[in-house]
mmCIF file of C-alpha atoms in Angstrom:
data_model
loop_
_atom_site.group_PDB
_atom_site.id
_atom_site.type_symbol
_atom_site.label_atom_id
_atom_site.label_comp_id
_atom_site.label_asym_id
_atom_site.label_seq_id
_atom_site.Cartn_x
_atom_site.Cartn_y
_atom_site.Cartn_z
ATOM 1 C CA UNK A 828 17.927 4.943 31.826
ATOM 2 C CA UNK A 829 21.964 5.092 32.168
ATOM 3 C CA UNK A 830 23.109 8.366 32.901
ATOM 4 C CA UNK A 831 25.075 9.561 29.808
ATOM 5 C CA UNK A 832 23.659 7.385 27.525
ATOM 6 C CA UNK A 833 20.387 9.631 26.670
ATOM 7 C CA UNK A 834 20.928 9.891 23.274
ATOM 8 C CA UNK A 835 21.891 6.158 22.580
ATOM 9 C CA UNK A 836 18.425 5.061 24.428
ATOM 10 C CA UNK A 837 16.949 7.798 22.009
ATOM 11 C CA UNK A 838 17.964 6.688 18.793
ATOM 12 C CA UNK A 839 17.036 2.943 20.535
ATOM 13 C CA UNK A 840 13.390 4.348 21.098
ATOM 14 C CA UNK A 841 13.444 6.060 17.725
ATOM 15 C CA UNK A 842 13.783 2.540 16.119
ATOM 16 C CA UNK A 843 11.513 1.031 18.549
ATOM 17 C CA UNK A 844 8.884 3.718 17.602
ATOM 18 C CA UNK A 845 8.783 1.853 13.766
ATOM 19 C CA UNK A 846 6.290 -0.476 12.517
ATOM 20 C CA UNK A 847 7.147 -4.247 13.648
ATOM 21 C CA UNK A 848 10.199 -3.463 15.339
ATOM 22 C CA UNK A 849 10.404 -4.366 18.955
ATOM 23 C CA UNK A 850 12.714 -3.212 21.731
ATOM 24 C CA UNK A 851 15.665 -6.094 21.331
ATOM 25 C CA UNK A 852 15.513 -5.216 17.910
ATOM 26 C CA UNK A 853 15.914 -1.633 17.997
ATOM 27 C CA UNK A 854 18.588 -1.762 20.492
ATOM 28 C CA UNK A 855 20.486 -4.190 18.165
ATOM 29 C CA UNK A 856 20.217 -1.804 14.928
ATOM 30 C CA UNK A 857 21.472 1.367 17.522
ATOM 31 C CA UNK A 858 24.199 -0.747 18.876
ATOM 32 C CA UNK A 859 25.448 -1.445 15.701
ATOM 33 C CA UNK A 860 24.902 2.379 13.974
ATOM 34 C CA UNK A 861 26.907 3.951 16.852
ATOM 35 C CA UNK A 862 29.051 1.091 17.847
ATOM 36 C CA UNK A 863 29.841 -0.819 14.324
ATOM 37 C CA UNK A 864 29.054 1.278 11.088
ATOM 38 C CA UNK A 865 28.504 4.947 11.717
ATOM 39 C CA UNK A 866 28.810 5.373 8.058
ATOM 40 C CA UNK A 867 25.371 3.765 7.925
ATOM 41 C CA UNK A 868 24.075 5.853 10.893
ATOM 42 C CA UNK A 869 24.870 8.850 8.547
ATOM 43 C CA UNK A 870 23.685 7.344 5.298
ATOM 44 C CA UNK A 871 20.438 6.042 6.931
ATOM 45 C CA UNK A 872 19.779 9.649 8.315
ATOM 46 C CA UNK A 873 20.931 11.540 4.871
ATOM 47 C CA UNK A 874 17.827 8.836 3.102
ATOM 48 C CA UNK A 875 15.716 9.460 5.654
ATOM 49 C CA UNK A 876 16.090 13.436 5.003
ATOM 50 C CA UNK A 877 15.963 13.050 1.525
ATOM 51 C CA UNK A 878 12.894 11.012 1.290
ATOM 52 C CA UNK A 879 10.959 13.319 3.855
ATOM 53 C CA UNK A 880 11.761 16.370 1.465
ATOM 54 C CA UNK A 881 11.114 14.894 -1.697
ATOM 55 C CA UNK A 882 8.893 11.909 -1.678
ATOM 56 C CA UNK A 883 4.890 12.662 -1.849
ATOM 57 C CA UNK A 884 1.605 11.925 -3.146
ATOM 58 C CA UNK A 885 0.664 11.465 -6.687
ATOM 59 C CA UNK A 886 -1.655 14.196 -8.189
ATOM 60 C CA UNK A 887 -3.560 12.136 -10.092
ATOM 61 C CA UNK A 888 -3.539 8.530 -8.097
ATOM 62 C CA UNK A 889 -2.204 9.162 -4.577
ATOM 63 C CA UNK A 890 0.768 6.765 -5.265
ATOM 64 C CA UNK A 891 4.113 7.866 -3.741
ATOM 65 C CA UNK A 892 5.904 9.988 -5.934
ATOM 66 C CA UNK A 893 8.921 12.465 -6.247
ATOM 67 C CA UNK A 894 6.975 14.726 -8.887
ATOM 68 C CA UNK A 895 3.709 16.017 -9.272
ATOM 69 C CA UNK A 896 2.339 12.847 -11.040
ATOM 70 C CA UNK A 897 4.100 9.357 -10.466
ATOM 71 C CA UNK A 898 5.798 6.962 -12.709
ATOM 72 C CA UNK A 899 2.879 4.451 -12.931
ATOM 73 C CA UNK A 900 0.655 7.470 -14.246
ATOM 74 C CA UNK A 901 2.841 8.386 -16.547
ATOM 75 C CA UNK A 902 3.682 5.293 -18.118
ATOM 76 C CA UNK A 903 2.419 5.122 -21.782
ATOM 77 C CA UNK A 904 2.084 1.044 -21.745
ATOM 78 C CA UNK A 905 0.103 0.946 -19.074
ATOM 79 C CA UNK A 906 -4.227 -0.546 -20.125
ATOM 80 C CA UNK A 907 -5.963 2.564 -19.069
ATOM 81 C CA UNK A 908 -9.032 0.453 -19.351
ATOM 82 C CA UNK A 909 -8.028 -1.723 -15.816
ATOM 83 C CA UNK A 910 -7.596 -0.050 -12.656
ATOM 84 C CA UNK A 911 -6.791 -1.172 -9.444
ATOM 85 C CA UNK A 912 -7.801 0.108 -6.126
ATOM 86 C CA UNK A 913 -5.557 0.004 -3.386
ATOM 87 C CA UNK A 914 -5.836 1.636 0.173
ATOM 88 C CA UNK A 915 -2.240 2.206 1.059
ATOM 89 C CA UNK A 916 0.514 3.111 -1.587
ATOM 90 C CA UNK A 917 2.831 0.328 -0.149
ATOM 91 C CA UNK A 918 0.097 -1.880 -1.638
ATOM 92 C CA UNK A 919 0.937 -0.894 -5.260
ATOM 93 C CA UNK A 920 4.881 -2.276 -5.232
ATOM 94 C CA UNK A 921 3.674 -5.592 -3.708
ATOM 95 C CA UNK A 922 1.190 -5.759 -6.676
ATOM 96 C CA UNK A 923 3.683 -4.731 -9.836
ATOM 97 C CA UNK A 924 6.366 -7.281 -8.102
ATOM 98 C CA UNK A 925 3.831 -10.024 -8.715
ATOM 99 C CA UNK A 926 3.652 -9.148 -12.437
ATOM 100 C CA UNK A 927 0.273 -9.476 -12.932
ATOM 101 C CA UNK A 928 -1.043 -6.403 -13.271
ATOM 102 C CA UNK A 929 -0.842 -4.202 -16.224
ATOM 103 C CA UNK A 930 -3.278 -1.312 -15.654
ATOM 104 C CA UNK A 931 -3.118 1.966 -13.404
ATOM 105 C CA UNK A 932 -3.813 2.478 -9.940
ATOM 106 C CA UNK A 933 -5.895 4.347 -7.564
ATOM 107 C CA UNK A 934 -4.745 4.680 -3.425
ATOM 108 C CA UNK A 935 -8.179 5.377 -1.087
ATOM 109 C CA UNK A 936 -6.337 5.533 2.588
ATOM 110 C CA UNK A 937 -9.581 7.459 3.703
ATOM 111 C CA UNK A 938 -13.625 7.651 2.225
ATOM 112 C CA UNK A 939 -13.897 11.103 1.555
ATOM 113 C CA UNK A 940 -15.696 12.818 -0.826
ATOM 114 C CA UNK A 941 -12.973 14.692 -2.468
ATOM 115 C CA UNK A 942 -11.178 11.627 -3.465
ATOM 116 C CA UNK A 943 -14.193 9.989 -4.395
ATOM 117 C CA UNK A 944 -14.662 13.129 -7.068
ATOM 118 C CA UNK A 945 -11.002 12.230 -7.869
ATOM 119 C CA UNK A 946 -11.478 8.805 -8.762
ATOM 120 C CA UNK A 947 -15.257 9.328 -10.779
ATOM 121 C CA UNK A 948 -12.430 12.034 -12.881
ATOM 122 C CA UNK A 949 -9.877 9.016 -13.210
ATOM 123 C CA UNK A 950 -12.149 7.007 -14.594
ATOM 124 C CA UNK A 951 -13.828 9.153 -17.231
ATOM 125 C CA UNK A 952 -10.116 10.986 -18.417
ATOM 126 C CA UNK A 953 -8.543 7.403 -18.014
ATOM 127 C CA UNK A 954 -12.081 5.531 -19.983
ATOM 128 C CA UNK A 955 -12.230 2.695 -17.318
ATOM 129 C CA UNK A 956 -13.885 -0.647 -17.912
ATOM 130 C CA UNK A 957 -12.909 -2.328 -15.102
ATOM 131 C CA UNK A 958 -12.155 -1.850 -11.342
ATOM 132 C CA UNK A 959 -10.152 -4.560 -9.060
ATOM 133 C CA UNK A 960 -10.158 -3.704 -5.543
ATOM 134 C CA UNK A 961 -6.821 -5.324 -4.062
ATOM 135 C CA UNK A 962 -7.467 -4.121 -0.439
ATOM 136 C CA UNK A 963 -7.160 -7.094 1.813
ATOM 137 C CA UNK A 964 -10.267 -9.309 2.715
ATOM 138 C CA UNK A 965 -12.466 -7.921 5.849
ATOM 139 C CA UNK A 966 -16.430 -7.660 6.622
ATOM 140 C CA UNK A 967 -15.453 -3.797 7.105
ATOM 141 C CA UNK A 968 -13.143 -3.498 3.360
ATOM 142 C CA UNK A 969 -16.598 -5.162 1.991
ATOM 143 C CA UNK A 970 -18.346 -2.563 3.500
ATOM 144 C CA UNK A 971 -15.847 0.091 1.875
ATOM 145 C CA UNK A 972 -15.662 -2.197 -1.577
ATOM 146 C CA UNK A 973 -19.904 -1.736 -1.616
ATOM 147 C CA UNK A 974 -19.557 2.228 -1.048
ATOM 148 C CA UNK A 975 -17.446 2.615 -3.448
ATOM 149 C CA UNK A 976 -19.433 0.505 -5.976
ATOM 150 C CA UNK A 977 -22.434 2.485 -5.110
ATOM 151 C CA UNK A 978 -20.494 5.827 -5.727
ATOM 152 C CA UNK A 979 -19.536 4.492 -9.374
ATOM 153 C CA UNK A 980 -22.956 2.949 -10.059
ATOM 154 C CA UNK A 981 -23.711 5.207 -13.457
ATOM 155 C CA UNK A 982 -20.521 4.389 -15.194
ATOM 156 C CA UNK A 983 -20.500 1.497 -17.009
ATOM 157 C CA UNK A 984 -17.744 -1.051 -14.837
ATOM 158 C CA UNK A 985 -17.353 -4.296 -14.062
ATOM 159 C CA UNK A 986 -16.334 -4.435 -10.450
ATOM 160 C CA UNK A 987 -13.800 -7.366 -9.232
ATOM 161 C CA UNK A 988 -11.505 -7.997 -6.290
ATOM 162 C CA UNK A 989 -8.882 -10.115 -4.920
ATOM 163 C CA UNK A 990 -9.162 -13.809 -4.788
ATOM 164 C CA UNK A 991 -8.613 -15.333 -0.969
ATOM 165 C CA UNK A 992 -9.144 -18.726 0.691
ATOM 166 C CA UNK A 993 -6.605 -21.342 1.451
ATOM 167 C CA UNK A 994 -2.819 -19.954 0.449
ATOM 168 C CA UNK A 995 -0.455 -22.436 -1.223
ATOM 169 C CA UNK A 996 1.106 -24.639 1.099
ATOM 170 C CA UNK A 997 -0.756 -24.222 3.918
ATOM 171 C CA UNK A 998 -2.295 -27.393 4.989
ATOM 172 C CA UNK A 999 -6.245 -27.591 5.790
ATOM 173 C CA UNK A 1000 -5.647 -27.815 9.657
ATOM 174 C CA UNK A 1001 -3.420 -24.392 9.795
ATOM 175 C CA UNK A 1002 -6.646 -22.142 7.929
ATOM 176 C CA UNK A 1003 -8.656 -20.329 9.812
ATOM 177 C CA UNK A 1004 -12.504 -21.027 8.686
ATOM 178 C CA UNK A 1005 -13.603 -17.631 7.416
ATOM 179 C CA UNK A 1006 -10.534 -18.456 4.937
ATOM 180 C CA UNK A 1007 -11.986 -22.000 4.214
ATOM 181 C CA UNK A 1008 -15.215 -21.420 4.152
ATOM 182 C CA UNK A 1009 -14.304 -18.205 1.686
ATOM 183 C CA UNK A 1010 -11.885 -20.574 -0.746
ATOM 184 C CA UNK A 1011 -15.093 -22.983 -0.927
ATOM 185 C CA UNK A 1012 -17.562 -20.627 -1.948
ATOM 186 C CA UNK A 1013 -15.256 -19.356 -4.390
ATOM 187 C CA UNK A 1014 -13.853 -22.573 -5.465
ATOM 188 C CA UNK A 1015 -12.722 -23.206 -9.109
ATOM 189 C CA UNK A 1016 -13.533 -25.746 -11.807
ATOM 190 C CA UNK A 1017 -10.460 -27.715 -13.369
#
């Protein structure tokens, strides 16, 4: 480390410390916050502050919210009968930019039993017919998918989850064969 620069190769390992950024890249986003736009620098730490004070879990779901219960929970429009399990709250913004869902959500980061009692309330206050689990394809998320199922086995629900195979565009030669063999079992009629 250069003498005198300590706190530069701090904020560098600060940025290098975040999720997919590596070290060129972190030294590129200091370089320019110190060096370029310190008005960013200050912004970037005054959003950073804000959202660490304000910004927490939903009450109800376990979405990210900056009240008790979020804005997906409190939305009037949304079909109480659908919900969609997630396990990560990011997960929810990637599904409502799609546009396809219309119903409410549920976030299980971890299988404990308190949220489990959490979700059998959602469903009974919220009078769910159907669950889609949008957690991404693995032998172990099948493994959580089935506990889950077993945990909800005396309401009446009809249990779905995402779709996966072959993604558009991809050619046959650039899928890996748990994907193929997955989009063949679970292949369509047209």
């Amino acid at each position: 480390m250069n003498r005198g620069l300590e706190k530069f190769y701090e904020l560098v390992e600060a940025f290098e410390s975040l999720p997919t950024i590596g070290k060129k890249s972190a030294l590129r986003l200091a370089y320019h916050i110190v060096m370029n736009d310190n008005y960013c620098g200050i912004k970037l730490s005054h959003s950073i502050e804000n959202a660490l004070k304000n910004i927490t879990k939903c009450k109800r779901c376990g979405s990210m919210s900056e009240h008790e219960i979020c804005e997906f929970c409190l939305d009037e429009s949304r079909d109480n009968e659908k919900l969609c399990i997630v396990q990560s709250a990011k997960d929810i913004f990637i599904i409502e930019d799609s546009k396809t869902f219309d119903g409410r959500y549920f976030v299980i980061d971890e299988l404990e039993i308190d949220k489990i009692n959490l979700l059998q309330k959602f469903i009974i206050n919220n009078s769910v017919k159907s669950i889609l689990f949008a957690i991404t394809p693995s032998i172990a998320n099948d493994a959580f998918i089935l506990f889950i199922e077993s945990k909800l086995k005396e309401y009446d629900l009809q249990f779905t989850k995402i779709a996966q195979g072959v993604p558009t565009g991809v050619s046959l030669e650039n899928v890996d064969i748990l994907s193929l063999s997955k989009a063949i079992q679970s292949r369509v009629e047209i």
